[in-house]
Short mmCIF file of C-alpha atoms and ligand atoms in Angstrom, two decimals:
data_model
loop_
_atom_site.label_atom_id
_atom_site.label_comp_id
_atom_site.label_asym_id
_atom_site.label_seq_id
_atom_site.Cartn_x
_atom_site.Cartn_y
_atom_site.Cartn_z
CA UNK G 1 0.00 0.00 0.00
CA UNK G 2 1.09 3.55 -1.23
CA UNK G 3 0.83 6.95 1.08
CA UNK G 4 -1.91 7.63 -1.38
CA UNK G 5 -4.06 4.86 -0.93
CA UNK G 6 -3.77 4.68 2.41
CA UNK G 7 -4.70 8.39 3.21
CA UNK G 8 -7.68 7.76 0.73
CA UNK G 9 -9.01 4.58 2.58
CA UNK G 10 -8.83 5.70 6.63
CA UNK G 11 -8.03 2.42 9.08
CA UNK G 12 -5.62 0.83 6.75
CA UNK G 13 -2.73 2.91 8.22
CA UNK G 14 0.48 0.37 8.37
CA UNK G 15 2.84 0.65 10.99
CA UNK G 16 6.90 -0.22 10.65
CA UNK G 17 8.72 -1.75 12.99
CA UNK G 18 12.09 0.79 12.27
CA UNK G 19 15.65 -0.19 13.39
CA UNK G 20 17.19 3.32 14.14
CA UNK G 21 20.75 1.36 15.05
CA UNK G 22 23.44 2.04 17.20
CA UNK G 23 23.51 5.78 18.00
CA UNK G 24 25.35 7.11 15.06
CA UNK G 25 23.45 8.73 12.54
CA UNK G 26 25.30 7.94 9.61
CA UNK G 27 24.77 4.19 10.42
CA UNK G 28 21.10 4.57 9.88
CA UNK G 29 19.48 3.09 7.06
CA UNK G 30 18.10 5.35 3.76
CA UNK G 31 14.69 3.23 4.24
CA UNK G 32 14.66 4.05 8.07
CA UNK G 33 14.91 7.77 7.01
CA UNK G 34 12.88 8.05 4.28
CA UNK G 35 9.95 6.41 6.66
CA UNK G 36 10.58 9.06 9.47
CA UNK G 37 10.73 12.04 7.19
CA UNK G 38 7.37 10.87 5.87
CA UNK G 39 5.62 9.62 8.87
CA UNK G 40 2.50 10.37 10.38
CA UNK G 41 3.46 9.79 14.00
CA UNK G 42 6.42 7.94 15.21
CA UNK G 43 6.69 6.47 18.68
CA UNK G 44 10.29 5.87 19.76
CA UNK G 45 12.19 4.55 22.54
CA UNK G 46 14.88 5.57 24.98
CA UNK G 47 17.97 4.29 23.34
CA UNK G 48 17.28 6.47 19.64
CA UNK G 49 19.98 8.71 19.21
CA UNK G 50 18.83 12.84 19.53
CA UNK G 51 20.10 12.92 15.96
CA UNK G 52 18.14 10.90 14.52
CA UNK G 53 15.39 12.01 16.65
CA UNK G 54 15.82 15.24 14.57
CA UNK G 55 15.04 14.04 11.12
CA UNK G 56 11.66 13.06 12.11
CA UNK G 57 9.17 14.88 9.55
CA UNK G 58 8.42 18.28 11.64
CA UNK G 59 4.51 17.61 11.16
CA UNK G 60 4.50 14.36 12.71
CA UNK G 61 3.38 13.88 16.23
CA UNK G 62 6.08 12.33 18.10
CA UNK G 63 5.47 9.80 20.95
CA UNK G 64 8.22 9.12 23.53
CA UNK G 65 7.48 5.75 24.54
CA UNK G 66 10.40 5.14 26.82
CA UNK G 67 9.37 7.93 28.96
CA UNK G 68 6.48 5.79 30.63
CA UNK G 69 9.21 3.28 32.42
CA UNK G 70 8.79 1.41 35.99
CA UNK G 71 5.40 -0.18 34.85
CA UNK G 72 6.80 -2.67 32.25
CA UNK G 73 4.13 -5.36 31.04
CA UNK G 74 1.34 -2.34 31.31
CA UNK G 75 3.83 0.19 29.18
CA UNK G 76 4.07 -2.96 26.67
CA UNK G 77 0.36 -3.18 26.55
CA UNK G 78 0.12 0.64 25.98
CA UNK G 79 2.51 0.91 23.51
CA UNK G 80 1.49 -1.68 21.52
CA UNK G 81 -2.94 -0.79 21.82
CA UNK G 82 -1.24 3.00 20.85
CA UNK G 83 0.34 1.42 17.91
CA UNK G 84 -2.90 -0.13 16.65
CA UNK G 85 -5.21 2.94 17.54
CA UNK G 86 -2.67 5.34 15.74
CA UNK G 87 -2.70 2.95 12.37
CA UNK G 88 -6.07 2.51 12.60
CA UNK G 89 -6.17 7.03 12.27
CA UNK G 90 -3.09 7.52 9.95
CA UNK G 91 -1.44 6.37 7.09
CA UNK G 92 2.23 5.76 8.13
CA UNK G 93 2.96 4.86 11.91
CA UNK G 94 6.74 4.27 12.45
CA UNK G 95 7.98 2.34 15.76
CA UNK G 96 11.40 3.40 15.83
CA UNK G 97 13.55 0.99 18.20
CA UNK G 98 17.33 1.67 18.79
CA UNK G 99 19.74 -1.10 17.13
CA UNK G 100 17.74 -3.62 15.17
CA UNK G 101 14.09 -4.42 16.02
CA UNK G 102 14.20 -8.16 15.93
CA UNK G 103 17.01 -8.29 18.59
CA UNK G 104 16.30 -8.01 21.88
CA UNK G 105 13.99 -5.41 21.19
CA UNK G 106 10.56 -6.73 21.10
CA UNK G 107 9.86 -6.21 17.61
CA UNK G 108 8.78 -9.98 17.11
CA UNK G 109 6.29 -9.52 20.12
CA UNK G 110 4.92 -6.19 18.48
CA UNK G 111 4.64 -7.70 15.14
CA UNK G 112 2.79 -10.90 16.23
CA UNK G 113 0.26 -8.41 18.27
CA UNK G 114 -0.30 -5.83 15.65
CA UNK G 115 -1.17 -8.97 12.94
CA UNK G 116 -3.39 -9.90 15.47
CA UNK G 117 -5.04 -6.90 15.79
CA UNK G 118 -5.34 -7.19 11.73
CA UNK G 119 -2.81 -4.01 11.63
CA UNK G 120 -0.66 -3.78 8.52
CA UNK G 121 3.55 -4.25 9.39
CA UNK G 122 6.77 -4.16 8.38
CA UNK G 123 9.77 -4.21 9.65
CA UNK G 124 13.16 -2.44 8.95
CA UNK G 125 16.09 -3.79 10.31
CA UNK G 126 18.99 -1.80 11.91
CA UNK G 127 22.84 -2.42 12.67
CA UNK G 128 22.97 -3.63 16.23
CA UNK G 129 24.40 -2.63 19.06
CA UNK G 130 26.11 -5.96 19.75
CA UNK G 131 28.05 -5.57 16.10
CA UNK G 132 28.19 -1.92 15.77
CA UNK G 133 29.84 -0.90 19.54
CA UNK G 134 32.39 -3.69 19.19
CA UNK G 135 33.54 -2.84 15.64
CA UNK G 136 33.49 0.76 16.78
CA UNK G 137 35.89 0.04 19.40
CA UNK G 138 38.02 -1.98 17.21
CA UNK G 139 37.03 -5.26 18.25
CA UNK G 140 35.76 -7.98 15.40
CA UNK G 141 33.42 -10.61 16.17
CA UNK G 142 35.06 -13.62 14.55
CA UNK G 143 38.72 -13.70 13.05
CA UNK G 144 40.38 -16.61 11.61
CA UNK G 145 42.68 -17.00 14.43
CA UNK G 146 40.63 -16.47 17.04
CA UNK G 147 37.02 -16.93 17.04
CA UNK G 148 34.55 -18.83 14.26
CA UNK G 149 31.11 -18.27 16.42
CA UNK G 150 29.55 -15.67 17.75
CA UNK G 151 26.70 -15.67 20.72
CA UNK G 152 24.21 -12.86 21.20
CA UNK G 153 22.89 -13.34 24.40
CA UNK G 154 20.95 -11.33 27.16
CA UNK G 155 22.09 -10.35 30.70
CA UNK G 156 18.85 -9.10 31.76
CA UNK G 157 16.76 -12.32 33.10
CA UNK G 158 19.37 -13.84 34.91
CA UNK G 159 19.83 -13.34 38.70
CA UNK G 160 17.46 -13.91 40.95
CA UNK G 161 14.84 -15.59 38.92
CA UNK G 162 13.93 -19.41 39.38
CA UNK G 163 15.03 -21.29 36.42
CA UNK G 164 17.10 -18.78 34.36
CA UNK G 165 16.27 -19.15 31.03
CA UNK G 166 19.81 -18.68 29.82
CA UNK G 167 22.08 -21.51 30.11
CA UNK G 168 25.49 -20.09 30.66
CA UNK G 169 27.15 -23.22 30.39
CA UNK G 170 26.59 -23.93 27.35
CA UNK G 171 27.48 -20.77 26.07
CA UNK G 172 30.52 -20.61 27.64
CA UNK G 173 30.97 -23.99 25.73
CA UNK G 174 29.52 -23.29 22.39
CA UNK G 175 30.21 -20.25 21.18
CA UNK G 176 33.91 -18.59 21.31
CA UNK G 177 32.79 -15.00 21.17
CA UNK G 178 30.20 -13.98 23.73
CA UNK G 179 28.17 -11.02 23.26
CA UNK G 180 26.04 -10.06 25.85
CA UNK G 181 23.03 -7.09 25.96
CA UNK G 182 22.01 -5.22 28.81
CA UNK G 183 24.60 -7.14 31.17
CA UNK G 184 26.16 -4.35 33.19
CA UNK G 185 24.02 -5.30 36.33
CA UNK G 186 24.32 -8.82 36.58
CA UNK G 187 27.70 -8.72 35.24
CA UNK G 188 29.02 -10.53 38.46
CA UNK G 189 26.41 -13.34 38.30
CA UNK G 190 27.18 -14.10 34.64
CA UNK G 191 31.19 -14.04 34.87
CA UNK G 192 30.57 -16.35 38.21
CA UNK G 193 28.44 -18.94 35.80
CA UNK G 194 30.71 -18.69 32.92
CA UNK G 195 34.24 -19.25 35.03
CA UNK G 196 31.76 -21.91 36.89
CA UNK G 197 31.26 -23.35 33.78
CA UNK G 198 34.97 -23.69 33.17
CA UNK G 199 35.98 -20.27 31.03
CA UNK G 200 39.45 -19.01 32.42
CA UNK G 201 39.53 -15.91 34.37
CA UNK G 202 42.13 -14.37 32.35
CA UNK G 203 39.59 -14.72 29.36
CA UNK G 204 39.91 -11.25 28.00
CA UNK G 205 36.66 -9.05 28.31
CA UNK G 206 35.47 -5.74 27.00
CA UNK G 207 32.87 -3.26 27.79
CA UNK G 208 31.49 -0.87 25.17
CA UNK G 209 29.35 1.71 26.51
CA UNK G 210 27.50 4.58 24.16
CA UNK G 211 28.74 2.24 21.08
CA UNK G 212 29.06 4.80 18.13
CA UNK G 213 28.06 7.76 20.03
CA UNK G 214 30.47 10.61 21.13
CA UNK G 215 30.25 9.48 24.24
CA UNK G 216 31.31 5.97 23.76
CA UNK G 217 33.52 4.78 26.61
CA UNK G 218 35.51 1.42 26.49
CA UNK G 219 36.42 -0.93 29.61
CA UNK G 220 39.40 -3.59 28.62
CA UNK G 221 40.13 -6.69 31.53
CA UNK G 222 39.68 -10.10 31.95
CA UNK G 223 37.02 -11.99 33.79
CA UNK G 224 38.67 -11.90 37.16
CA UNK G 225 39.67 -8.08 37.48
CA UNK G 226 36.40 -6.44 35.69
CA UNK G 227 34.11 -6.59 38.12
CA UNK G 228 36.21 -4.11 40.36
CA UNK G 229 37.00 -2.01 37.16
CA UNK G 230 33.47 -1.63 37.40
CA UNK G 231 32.67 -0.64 40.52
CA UNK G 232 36.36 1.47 40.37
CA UNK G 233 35.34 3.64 37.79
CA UNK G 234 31.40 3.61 37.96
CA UNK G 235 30.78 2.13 34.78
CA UNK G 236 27.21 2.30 33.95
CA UNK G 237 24.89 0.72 31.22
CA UNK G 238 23.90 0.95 28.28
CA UNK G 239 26.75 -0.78 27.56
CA UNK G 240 27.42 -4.39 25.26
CA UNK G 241 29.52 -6.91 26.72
CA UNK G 242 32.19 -9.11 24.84
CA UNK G 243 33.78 -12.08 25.78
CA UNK G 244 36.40 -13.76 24.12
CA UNK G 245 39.89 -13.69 22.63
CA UNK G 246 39.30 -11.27 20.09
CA UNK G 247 39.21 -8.82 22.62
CA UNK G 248 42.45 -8.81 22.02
CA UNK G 249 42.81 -7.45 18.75
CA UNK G 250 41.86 -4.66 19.69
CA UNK G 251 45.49 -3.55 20.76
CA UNK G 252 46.26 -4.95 17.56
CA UNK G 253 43.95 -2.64 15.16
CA UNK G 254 44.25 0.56 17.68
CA UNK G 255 48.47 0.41 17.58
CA UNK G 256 47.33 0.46 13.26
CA UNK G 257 45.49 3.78 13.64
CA UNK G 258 41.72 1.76 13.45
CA UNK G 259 40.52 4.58 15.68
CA UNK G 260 40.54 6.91 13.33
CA UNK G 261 40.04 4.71 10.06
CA UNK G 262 37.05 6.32 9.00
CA UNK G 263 38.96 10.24 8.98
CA UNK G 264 41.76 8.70 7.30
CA UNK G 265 40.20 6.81 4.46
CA UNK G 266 38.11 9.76 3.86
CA UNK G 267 41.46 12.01 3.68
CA UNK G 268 43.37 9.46 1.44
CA UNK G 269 41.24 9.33 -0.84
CA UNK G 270 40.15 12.96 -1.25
CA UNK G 271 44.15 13.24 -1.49
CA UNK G 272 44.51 11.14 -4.02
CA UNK G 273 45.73 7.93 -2.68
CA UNK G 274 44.04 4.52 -3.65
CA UNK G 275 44.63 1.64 -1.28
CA UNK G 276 43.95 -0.39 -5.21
CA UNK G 277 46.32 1.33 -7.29
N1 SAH R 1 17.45 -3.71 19.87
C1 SAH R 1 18.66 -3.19 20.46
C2 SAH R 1 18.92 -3.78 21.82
C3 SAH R 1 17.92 -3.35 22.88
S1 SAH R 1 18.27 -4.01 24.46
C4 SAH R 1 19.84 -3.45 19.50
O1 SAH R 1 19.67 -4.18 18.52
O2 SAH R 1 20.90 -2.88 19.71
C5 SAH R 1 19.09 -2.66 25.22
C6 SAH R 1 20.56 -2.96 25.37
O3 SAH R 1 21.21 -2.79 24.11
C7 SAH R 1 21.33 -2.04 26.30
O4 SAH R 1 21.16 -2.43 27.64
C8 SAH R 1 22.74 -2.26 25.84
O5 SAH R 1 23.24 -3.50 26.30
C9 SAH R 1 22.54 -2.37 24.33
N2 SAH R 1 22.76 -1.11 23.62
C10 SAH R 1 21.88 -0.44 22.86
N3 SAH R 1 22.48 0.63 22.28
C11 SAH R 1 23.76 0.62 22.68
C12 SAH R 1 24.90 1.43 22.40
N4 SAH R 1 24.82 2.49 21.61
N5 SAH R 1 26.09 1.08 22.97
C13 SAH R 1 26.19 0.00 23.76
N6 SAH R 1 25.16 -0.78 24.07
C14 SAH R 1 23.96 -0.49 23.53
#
């Protein structure tokens, strides 16, 4: 369904389920944009960067659905009956999440509701947080020396609950790099179950906080010492977690100027210079 059609036939609105990524808005994809500039309303969440907060059409009414926190499964409910009543009164409703919808971010949840509700829905993916802050702080996923699987995993429904639903042993088992979302407050509980589970203490760790924001702030140990980085310097979430020995190339990349690829690239080639020539 066009704009056209849609504004012509009221209650066929269609909402998207937008990834808005990491933080940095030139990581953002052209669909993502082109939706928000066009969009009837948009309802967003905490984590979407201010500046791509600002590219949101100017006529559009703009919803701040993180705002509404400390009453979870009712704010889920809300956002999600606010999602249907908008589409059912506009043409283009965006849900704009921060990284990528379908990961941790309760875009399949939404999607399955809003079908239900017989709501039109798409979804745009993003770039994660779990790729984008570790590449941003020079740290790859996999490497041929190092690491051939990758784990995305969340910290959040660990401690404290009756049967965890993560099993940490076999993750410390099956997968060689560990990424781990929103695990900055049960970071002690999860390194205990993973070193439990037989991972070494000197495994090398890194936290990424603000991932591709100016304010991104990196924390480099191993499993034994972290803990009291954290609590040292008051290292706070939102922050990804990786595990694993390709921590370690990040010394590697930095000492090859990686920080500052991006400047660089741009500079060589604007002066000339072609890494294919
Ligand atoms: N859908 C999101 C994840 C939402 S869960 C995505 O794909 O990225 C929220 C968690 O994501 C935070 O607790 C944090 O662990 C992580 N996160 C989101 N944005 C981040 C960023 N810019 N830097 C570091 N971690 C981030």
């Amino acid at each position: 369904m066009n704009r056209n059609e849609a504004i012509q036939n009221k209650y066929v609105g269609k909402v998207y389920l937008v990834g808005a990524g990491p933080g940095d808005p030139g990581l953002f994809t052209l669909k993502g944009k082109t939706l928000i500039e066009c969009a009837d309303v948009v309802i967003y969440d905490a984590l979407v960067s201010p500046e791509i907060l600002a590219m949101i059409n100017p006529q559009a009414e703009k919803i701040d659905a993180g705002k509404r926190k400390g009453r979870h499964s009712l704010l889920q409910e809300e956002t999600t009956q606010l999602m249907i009543d908008k589409a059912r009164d506009h043409a283009i409703v965006v849900r704009l999440k921060g990284g990528d919808p379908f990961v941790f971010g309760r875009g399949g949840e939404e999607m399955e509701e809003l079908i239900n509700a017989g709501v039109s829905v798409e979804v745009v993916p993003g770039i994660t947080s779990g790729i984008a802050a570790p590449a941003y702080a020079g740290i790859p996923l996999t490497h041929r020396l190092y690491s051939s699987s990758v784990t995305f995993v969340t910290g959040h429904e660990a401690a404290g609950k009756y049967r965890p639903a993560v099993n940490w042993q076999a993750i410390a088992h099956g997968s060689e790099t560990i990424v781990i979302y929103m695990g900055i407050h049960n970071l002690p509980y999860i390194i205990e179950e993973l070193t439990k589970a037989g991972l070494s203490k000197q495994t090398p760790i890194a936290l990424v906080r603000w991932g591709t924001r100016e304010l991104q702030e990196e924390l480099i140990g191993q499993l034994e010492t972290i803990v009291e980085q954290v609590e040292e310097t008051g290292f706070e979430a939102p922050a990804i977690v990786v595990i694993g020995a390709v921590v370690t190339m990040q010394a590697v990349l930095r000492n090859q100027g990686y920080r500052d690829a991006n400047v660089q690239l741009v500079a060589e080639v604007s002066g000339g210079t072609s890494a294919t020539t």
